[in-house]
Tab-separated table of C-alpha atoms and ligand atoms in Angstrom:
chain	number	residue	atom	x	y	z
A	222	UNK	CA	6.732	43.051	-74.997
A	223	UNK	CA	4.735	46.066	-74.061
A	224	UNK	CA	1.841	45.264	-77.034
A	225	UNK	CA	1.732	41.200	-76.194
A	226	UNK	CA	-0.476	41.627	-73.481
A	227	UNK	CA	-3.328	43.645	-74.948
A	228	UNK	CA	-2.103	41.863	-78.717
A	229	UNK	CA	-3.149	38.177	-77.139
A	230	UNK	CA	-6.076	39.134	-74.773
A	231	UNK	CA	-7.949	36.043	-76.683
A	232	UNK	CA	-4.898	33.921	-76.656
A	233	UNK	CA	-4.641	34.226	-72.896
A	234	UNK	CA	-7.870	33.261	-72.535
A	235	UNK	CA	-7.659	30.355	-74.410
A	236	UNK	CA	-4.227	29.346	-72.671
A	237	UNK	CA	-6.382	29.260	-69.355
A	238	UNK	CA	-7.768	26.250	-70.174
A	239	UNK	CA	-4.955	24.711	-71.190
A	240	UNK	CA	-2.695	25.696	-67.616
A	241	UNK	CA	-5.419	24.009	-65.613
A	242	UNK	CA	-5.039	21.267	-68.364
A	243	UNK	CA	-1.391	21.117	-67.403
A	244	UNK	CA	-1.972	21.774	-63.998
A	245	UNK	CA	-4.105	18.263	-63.791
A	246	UNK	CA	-1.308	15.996	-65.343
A	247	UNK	CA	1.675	17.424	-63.288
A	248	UNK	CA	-0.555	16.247	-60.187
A	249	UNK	CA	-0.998	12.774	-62.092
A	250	UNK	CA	2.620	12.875	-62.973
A	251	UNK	CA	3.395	12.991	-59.265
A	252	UNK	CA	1.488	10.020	-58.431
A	253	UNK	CA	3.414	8.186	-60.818
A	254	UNK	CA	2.130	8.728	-64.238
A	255	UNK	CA	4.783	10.465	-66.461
A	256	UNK	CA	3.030	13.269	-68.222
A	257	UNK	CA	3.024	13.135	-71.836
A	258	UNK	CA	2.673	15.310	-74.568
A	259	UNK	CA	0.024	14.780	-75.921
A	260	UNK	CA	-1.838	14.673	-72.471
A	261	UNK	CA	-0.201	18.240	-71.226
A	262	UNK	CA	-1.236	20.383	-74.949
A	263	UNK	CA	-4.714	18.567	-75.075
A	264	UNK	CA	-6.833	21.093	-74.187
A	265	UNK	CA	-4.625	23.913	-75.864
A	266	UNK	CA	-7.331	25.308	-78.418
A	267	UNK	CA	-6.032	26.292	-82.171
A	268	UNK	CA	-6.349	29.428	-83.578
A	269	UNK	CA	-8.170	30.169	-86.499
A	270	UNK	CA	-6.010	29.512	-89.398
A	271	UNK	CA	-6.465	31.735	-92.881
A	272	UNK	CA	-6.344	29.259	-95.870
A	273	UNK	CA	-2.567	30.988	-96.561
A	274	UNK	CA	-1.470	29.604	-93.656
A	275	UNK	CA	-2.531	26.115	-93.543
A	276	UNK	CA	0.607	24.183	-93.203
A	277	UNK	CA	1.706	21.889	-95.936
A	278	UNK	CA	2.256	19.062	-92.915
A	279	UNK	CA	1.474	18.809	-89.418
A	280	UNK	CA	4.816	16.630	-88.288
A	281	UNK	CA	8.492	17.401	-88.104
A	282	UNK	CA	10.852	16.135	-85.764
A	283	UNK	CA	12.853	18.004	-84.183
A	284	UNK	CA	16.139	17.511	-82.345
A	285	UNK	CA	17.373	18.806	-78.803
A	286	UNK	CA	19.496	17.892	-75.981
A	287	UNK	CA	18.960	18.686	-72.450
A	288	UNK	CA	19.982	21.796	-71.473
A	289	UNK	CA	18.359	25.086	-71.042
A	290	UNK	CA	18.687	26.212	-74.426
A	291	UNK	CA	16.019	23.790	-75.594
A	292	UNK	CA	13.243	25.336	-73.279
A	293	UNK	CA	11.457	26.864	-75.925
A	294	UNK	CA	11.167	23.359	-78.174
A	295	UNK	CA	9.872	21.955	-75.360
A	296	UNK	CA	7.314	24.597	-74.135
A	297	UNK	CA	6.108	24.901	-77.697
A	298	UNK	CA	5.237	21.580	-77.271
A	299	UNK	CA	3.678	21.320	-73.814
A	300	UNK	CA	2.136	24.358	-73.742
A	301	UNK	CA	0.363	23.471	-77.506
A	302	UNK	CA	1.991	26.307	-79.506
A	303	UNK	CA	2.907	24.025	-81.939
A	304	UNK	CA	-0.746	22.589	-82.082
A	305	UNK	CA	-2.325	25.577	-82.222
A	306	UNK	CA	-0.681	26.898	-85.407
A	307	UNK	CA	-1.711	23.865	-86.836
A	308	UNK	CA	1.078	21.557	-86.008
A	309	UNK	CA	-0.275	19.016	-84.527
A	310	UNK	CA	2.649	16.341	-84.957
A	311	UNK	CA	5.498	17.928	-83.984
A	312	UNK	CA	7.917	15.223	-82.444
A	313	UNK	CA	10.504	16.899	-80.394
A	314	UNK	CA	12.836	14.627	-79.575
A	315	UNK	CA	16.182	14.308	-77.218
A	316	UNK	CA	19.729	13.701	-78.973
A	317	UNK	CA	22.437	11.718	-77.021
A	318	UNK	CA	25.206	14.508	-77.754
A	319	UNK	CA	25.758	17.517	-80.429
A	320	UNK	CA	27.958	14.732	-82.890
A	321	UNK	CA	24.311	12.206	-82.888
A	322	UNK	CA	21.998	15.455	-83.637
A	323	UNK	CA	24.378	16.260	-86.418
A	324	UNK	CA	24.606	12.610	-87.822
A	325	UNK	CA	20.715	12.211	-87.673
A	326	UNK	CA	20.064	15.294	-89.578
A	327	UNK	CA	22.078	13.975	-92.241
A	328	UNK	CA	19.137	11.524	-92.370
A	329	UNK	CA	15.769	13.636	-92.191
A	330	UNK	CA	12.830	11.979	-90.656
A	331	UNK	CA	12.250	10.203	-94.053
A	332	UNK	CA	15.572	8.401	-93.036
A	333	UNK	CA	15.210	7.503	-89.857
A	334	UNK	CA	16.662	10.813	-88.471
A	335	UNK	CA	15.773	14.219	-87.528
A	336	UNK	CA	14.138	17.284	-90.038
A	337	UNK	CA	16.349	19.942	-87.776
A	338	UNK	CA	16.247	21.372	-83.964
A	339	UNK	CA	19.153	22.987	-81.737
A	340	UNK	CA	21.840	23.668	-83.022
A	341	UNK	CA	25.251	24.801	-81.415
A	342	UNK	CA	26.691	27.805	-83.796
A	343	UNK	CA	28.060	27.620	-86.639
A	344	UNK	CA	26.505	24.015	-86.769
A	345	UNK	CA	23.992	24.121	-89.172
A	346	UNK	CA	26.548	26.390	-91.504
A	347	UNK	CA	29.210	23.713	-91.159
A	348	UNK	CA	26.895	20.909	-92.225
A	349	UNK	CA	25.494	23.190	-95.107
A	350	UNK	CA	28.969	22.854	-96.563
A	351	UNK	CA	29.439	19.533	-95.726
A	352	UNK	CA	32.456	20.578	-93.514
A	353	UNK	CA	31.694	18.266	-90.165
A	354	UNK	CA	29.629	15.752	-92.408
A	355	UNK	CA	32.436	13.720	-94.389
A	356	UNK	CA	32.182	16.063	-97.373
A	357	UNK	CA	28.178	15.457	-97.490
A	358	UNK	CA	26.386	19.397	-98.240
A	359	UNK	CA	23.184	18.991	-96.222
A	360	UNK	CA	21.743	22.611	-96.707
A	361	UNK	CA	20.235	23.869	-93.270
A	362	UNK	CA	18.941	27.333	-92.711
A	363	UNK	CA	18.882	29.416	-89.503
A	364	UNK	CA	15.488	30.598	-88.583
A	365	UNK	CA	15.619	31.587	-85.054
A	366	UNK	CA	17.687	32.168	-82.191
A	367	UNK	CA	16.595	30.177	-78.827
A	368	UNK	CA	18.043	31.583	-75.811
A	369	UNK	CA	21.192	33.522	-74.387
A	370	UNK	CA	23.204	33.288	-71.890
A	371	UNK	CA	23.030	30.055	-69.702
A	372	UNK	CA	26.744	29.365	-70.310
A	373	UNK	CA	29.846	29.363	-68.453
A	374	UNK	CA	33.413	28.466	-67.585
A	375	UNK	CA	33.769	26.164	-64.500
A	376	UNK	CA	37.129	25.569	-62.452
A	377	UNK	CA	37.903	22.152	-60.538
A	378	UNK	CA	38.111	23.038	-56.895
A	379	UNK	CA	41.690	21.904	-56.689
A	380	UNK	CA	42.657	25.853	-58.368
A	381	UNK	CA	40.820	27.783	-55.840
A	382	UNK	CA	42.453	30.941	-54.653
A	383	UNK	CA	44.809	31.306	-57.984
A	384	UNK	CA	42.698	34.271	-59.247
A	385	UNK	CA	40.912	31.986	-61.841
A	386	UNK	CA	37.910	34.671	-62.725
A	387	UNK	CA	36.736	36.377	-65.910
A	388	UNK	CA	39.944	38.375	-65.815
A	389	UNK	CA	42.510	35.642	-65.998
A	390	UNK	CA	45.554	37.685	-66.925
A	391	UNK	CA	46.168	37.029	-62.982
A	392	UNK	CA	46.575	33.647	-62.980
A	393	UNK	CA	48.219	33.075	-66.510
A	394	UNK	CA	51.581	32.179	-64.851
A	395	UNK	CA	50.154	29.288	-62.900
A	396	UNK	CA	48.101	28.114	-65.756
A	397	UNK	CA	51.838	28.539	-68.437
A	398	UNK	CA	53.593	27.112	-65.783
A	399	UNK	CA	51.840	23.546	-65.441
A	400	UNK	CA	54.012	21.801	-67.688
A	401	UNK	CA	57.293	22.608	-65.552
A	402	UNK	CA	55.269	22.147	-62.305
A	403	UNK	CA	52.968	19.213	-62.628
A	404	UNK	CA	53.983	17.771	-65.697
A	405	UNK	CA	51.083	17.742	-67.947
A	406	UNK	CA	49.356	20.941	-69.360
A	407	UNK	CA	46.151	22.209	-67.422
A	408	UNK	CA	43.534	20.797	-69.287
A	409	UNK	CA	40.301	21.973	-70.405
A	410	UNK	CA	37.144	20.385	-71.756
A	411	UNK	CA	34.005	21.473	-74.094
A	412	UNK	CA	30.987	19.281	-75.301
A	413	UNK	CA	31.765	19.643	-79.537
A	414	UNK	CA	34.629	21.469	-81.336
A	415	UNK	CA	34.762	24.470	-83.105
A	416	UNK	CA	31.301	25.476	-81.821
A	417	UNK	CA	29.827	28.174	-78.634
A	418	UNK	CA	31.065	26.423	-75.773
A	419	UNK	CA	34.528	25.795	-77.464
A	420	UNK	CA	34.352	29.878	-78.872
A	421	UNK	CA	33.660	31.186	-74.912
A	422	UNK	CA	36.485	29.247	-73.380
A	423	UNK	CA	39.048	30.085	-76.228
A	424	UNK	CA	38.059	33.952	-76.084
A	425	UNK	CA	38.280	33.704	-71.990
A	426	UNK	CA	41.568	31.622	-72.114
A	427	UNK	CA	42.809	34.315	-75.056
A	428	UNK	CA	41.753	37.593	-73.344
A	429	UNK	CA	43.562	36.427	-70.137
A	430	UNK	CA	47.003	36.093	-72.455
A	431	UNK	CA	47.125	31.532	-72.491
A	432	UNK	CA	47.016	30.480	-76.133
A	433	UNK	CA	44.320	27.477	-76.218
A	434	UNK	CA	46.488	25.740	-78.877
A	435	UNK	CA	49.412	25.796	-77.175
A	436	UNK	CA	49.858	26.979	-73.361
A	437	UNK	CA	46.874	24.002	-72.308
A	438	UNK	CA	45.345	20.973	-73.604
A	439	UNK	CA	41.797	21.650	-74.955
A	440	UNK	CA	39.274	18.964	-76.129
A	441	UNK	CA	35.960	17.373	-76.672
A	442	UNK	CA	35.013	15.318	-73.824
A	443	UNK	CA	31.459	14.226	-72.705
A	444	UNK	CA	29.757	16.164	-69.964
A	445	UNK	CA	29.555	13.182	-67.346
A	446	UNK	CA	33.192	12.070	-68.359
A	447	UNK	CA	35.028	16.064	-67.752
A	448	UNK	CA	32.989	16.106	-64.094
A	449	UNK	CA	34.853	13.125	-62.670
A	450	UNK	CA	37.995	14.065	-63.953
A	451	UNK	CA	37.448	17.295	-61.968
A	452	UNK	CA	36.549	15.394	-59.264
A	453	UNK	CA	39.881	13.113	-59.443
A	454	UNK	CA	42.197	15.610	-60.419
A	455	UNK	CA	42.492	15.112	-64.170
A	456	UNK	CA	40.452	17.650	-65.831
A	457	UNK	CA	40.347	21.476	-64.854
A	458	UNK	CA	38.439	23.579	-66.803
A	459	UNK	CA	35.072	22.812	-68.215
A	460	UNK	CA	32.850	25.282	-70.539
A	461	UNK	CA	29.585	24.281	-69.557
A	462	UNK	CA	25.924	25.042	-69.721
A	463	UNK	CA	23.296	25.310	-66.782
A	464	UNK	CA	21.949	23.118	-65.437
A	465	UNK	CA	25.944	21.656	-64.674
A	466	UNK	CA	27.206	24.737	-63.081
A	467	UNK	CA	24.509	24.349	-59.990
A	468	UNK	CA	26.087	20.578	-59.465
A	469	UNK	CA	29.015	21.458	-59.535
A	470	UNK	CA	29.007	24.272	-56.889
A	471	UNK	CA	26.542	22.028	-54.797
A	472	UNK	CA	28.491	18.799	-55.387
A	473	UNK	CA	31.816	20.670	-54.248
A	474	UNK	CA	33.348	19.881	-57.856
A	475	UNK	CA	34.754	23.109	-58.195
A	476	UNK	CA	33.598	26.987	-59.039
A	477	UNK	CA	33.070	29.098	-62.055
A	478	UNK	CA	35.363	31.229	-62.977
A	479	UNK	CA	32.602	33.285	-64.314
A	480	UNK	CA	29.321	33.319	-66.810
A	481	UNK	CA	28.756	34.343	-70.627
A	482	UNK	CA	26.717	36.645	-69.487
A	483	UNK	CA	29.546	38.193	-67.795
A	484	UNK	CA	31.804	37.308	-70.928
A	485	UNK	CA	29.428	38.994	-73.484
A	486	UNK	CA	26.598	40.431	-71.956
A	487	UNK	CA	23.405	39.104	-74.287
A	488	UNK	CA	25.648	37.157	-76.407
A	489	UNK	CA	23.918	34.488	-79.120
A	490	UNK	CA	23.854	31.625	-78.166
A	491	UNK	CA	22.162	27.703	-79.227
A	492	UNK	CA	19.382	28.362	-82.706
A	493	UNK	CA	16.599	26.765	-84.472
A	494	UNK	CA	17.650	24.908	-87.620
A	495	UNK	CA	15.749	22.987	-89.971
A	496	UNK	CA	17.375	21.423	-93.815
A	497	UNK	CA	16.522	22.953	-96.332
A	498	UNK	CA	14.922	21.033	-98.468
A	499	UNK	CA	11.915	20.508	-96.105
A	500	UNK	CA	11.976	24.421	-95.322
A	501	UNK	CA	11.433	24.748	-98.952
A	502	UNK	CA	8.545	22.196	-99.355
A	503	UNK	CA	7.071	22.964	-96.138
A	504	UNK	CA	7.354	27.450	-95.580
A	505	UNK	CA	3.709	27.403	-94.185
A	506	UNK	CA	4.556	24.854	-91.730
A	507	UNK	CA	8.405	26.528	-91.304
A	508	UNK	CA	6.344	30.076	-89.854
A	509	UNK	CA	3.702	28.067	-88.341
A	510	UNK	CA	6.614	26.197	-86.233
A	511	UNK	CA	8.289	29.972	-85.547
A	512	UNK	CA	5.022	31.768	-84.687
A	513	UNK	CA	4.852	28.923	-81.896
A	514	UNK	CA	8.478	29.158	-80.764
A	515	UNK	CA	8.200	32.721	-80.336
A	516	UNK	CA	5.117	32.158	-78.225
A	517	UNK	CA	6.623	29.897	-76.399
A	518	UNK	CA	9.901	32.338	-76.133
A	519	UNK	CA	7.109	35.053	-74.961
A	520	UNK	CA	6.100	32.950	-72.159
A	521	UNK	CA	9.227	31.815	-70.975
A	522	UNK	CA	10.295	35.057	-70.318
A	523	UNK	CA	7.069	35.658	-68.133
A	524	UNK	CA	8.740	35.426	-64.588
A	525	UNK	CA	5.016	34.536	-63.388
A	526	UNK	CA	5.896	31.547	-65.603
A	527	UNK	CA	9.050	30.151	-64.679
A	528	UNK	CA	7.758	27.925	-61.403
A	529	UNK	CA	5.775	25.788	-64.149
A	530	UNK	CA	8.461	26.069	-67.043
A	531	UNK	CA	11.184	24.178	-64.396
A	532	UNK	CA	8.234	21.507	-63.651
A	533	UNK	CA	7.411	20.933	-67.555
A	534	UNK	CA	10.904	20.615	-68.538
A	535	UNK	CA	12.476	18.799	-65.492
A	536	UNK	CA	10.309	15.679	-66.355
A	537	UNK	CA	12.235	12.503	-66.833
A	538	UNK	CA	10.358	12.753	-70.511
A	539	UNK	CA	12.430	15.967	-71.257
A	540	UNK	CA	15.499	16.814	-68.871
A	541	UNK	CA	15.395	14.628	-65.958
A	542	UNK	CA	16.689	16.869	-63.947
A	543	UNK	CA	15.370	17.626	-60.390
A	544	UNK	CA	13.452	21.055	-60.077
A	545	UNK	CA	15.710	21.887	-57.079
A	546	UNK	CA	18.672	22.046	-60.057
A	547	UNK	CA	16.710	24.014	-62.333
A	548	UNK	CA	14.981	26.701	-60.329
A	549	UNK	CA	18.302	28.676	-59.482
A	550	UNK	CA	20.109	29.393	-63.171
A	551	UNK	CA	16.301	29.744	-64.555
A	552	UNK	CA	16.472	32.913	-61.727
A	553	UNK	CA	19.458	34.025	-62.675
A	554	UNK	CA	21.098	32.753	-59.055
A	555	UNK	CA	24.333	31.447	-59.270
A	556	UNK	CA	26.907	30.815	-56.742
A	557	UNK	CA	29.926	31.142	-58.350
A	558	UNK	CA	32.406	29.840	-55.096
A	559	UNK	CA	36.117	30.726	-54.890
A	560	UNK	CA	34.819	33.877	-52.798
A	561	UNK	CA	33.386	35.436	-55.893
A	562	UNK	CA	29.671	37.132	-54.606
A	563	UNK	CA	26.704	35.197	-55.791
A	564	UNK	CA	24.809	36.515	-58.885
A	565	UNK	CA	20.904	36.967	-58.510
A	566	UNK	CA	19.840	38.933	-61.379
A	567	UNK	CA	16.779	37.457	-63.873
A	568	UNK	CA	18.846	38.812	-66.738
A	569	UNK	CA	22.016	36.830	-66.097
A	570	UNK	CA	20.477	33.784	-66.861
A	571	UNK	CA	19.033	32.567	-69.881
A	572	UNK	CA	16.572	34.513	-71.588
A	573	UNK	CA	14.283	33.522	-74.815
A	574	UNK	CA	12.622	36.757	-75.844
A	575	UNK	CA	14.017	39.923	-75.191
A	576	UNK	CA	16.850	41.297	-73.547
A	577	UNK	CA	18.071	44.925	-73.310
A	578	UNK	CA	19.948	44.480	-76.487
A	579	UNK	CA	16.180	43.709	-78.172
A	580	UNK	CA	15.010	41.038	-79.672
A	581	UNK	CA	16.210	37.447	-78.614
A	582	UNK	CA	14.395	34.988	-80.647
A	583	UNK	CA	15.510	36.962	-84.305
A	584	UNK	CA	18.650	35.367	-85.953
A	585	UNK	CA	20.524	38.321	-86.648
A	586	UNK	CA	22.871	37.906	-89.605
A	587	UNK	CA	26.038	39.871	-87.663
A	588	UNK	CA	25.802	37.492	-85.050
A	589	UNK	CA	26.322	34.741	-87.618
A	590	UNK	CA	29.264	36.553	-89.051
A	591	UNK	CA	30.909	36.633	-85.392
A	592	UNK	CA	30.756	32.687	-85.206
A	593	UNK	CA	32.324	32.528	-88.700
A	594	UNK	CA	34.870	35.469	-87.391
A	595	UNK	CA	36.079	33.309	-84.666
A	596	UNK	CA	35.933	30.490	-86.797
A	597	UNK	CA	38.405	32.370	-89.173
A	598	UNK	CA	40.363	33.839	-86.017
A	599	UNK	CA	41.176	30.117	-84.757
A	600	UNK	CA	41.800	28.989	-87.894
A	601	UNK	CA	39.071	25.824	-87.915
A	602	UNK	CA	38.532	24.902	-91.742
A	603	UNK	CA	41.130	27.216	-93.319
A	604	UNK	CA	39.941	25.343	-96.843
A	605	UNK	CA	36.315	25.829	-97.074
A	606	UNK	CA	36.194	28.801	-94.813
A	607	UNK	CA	38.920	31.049	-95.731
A	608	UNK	CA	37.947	34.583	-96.099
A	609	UNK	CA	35.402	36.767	-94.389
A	610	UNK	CA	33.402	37.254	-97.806
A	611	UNK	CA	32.991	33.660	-97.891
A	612	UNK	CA	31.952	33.592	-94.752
A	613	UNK	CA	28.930	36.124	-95.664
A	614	UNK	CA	28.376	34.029	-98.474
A	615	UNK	CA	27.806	31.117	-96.501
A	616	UNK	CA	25.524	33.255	-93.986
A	617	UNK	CA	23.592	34.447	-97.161
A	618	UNK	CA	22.791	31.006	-98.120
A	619	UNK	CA	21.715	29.717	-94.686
A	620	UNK	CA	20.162	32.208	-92.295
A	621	UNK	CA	16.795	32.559	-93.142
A	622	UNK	CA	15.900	35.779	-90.825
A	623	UNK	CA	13.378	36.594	-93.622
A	624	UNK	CA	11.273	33.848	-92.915
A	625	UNK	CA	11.427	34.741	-88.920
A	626	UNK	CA	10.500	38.232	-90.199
A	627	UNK	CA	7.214	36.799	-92.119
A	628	UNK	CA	6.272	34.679	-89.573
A	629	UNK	CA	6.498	37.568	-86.841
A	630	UNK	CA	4.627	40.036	-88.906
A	631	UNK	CA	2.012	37.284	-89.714
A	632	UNK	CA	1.355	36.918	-85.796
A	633	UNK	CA	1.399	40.582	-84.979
A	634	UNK	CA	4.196	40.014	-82.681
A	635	UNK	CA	6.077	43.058	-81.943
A	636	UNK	CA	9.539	43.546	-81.222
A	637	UNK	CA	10.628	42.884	-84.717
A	638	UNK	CA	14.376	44.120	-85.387
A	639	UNK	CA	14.670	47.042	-88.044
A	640	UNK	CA	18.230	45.368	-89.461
A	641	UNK	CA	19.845	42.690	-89.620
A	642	UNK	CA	22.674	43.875	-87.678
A	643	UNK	CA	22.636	44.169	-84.149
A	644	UNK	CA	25.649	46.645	-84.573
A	645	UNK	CA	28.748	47.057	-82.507
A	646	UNK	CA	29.159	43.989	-79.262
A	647	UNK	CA	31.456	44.355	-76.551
A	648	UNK	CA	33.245	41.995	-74.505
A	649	UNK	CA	34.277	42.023	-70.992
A	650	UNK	CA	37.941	42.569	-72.053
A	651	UNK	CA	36.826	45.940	-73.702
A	652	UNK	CA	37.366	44.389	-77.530
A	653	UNK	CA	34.592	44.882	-79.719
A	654	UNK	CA	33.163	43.349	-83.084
A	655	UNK	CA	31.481	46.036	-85.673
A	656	UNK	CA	30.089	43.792	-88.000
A	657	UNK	CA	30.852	46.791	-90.572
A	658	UNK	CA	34.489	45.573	-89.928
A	659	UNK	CA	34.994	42.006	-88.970
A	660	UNK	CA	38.690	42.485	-90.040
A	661	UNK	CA	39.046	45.063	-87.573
A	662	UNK	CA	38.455	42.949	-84.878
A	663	UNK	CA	40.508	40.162	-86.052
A	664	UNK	CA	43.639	42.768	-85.966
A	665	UNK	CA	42.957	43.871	-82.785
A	666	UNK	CA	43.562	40.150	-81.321
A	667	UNK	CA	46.611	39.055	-79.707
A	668	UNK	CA	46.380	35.654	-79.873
A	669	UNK	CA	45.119	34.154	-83.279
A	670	UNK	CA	45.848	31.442	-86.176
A	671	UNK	CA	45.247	34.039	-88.624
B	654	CA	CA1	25.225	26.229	-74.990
C-alpha cells in the first residue's frame, strides 16, 4: 500500500470527480430515485489505454450474491473501475443462491447465463471437472481472491451458557449427548456443500472432538429458512457470513460462537472466477477486469472509504440491506453475546487488499491446495478427487495467478507476492497446513474420512 498513494496521484484526481458524481445520486437516491449504475460511474474518467491493452470486449456478466464478499464487484462497478480500463459493459449481476450462480455459468452470457463472478471455494474447480455439474466439464479459472474473513459460526440462543465458543472441546458432551437427551441430533446448517462455509464449521465442529458426519446432523439449508428454525427451536448452528451475524445478535436469534477470523486468522475466503473459454478469447479484457478489481480492493480497504462503500452497496439495487446492518462487520465490530467481549478491530472483519499476511486480492495456489486438502480430508468426491497430486493437477489447470500477476505488473500496483505459496497457516487449534506437506496435515487430524 505504501507506493499507491504517490503511484495514483492522477488517478485520485480523476476519482474526485467521480465521488462528487456519486455523491449527487446517493442524495437523488434518497429522494426516491434508486441510483443506478450507469448514473453513479458516469463521470469516472478512463485512463489512457496502450493499443496492447485494448480489450477484445467491453461486456461480461458477472455473477454475485449479497454478502460482503462481493464488495469489490460491486465497487468496481460504481466507482467506474471497470469503465475506466475500458470496460464499459460490465453487467454485474445478483444470483438467487450459490446452486443458481453455478447452474447459470454452465450457460455463459451467450446462453442466457453468467461469463463467471463469486465463487465459494473449490467451486469453480468442481465445475471445471464437471463434479457438481451432472458430469458437464465447464473449465473456469481462478484469477483473484475477493475478500477474507467476514465469516462465522452462529449459535441459537436456546445453547447459551454451554461453553459453545471457538474452543468447543467444552461443550462436546452436550452437543454428543442430544440424541439421548432431546431426541434428535443438534443440527447445523451451511448455504452449499462441500464449499467455505461448510469447510469452517466442519474444522470448528472437528477441532472441538464432534464428528460432523456422525455426532450432528449437518446440511444445506437456505439462509432465511436456518434463521427461523433458530428462532423456533429446530436449527442450532448456522455457518454464516456478515451481514447475518449483526441480525442475529440484534434480533435476539442467538450468538456466535466465534469468527473465521478467529478460526484462521486471514484465511481465503469467496474468489473471482470466469470460464475459460472466454478468459482465453478475451485476456485483454480478463486483466482489464483485474486491474479494476484490485482498484476497487485498494479502495475498499481505505477506512476513509468505508462510510460510502456501506451506502453504495446497501442499495436495494445491490444488497438491500440497511446501512445500520452493514456499518458494524464492515468495522470489524461484532457482538458476539453469550458473555463473550465484543470484537472492534478493522482487521477482524473483511478485508479486500492486504492483510498482515500480504497480499489479499492474489489467488495463491497453496490456498487452493488447502480447499482440495479438506476436500480430500472429508472425503467429498473420493472418484474424481482422490489423491493430493490430482488435486495439484486440478489447481494447475484452473488458477490462473499468472494472469493476476500480468495484470498487477501492467498497473504498477505493488504488493505483488514473490511465490505462489503463502507458506505455513495456522489455526486456532494450533494445527497447521505446510503446503510443502499437505499429507502431513491430513495425519495430524483426528477426525477424518481419509
Ligand atoms: Ca463466505
Amino acid at each position: 500500500m505504501s507506493n499507491f498513494s504517490s503511484q495514483f496521484s492522477r488517478r485520485k484526481f480523476l476519482l474526485t470527480a467521480g465521488a462528487s458524481a456519486v455523491g449527487s445520486v446517493l442524495l437523488k437516491g434518497c429522494l426516491g430515485n434508486s441510483p443506478s449504475a450507469s448514473d453513479m460511474s458516469a463521470d469516472a474518467e478512463a485512463i489512457e489505454l496502450s493499443p496492447e491493452q485494448v480489450p477484445e470486449t467491453t461486456s461480461i456478466k458477472l455473477g454475485y450474491i449479497p454478502i460482503v464478499e462481493a464488495t469489490p464487484l460491486v465497487i468496481a462497478q460504481e466507482k467506474g473501475f471497470f469503465k475506466r480500463y475500458g470496460m464499459t459493459d460490465v453487467e454485474v449481476s445478483k444470483q438467487a443462491n450459490w446452486a443458481s450462480a453455478r447452474d447459470k455459468v454452465t450457460l455463459g452470457s451467450q446462453g442466457g447465463g453468467i461469463d463467471g463472478g463469486q465463487w465459494q471455494m473449490p467451486m469453480p474447480h468442481l465445475i471445471s471437472e464437471g463434479i457438481i455439474t451432472n458430469g458437464q466439464k465447464v473449465p473456469m479459472y481462478v484469477l483473484a481472491q475477493l475478500n477474507t474473513h467476514g465469516n462465522g459460526i452462529a449459535i441459537a440462543d436456546i445453547h447459551q451458557g454451554q461453553g459453545l465458543s471457538m474452543d468447543l472441546s467444552g461443550a462436546a458432551e452436550y452437543i454428543k449427548s442430544f440424541p439421548a437427551n432431546e431426541g434428535r441430533k443438534f443440527k447445523a446448517a451451511h448455504t452449499f456443500p462441500n464449499v467455505n462455509q461448510d469447510f469452517w464449521i466442519r474444522y470448528w465442529f472437528a477441532a472441538g472432538g464432534i464428528d460432523p458426519d456422525t455426532d450432528i446432523d449437518l446440511l444445506a439449508v437456505p439462509p432465511a429458512e436456518t434463521v427461523q428454525g433458530m428462532r423456533n427451536g429446530s436449527m442450532d448452528a448456522f455457518s454464516t457470513g456478515d451481514p447475518w451475524p449483526f441480525r442475529i445478535i440484534a434480533e435476539d436469534i442467538g450468538f456466535m460462537a466465534g469468527l473465521t477470523s478467529e478460526l484462521w486468522p486471514y484465511h481465503p475466503e469467496e474468489y473471482l472466477g470466469i470460464r475459460a473459454d472466454w478468459v482465453d478469447k478475451h485476456p485483454k479484457a480478463t486483466k482489464a477486469l483485474l486491474k479494476a478489481i484490485m482498484e476497487a480492493q485498494q479502495w475498499c480497504d481505505k477506512p476513509e472509504n468505508r462510510a460510502e462503500m456501506v451506502q453504495i452497496v446497501s442499495s436495494p439495487n445491490y444488497f438491500n440491506i440497511p446501512v445500520a446492518v452493514l456499518e458494524p462487520p464492515y468495522a470489524g465490530n461484532y457482538k458476539m453475546g453469550d458473555g463473550k467481549a465484543e470484537i472492534e478491530d478493522l482487521n477482524m472483519g473483511p478485508l479486500y487488499w492486504t492483510d498482515p499476511r500480504g497480499n489479499v486480492s492474489y489467488p495463491y495456489k497453496s490456498h487452493d491446495l488447502w480447499f482440495l486438502t479438506e476436500t480430500i480430508r472429508w472425503g467429498f468426491h473420493r472418484e474424481q478427487i482422490s489423491d493430493i497430486d490430482t488435486a495439484k493437477q486440478i489447481i494447475d489447470r484452473v488458477n490462473r495467478e499468472d494472469l493476476w500477476r500480468e495484470a498487477a505488473r501492467e498497473a504498477g500496483f505493488s504488493d505483488i507476492p514473490t511465490s505462489t505459496s503463502r507458506g505455513l497457516e495456522t489455526f486456532f487449534d494450533d494445527k497447521t497446513f505446510d503446503p510443502e506437506n499437505p499429507e502431513a496435515y491430513l495425519n495430524s487430524l483426528a477426525i477424518k474420512r481419509v
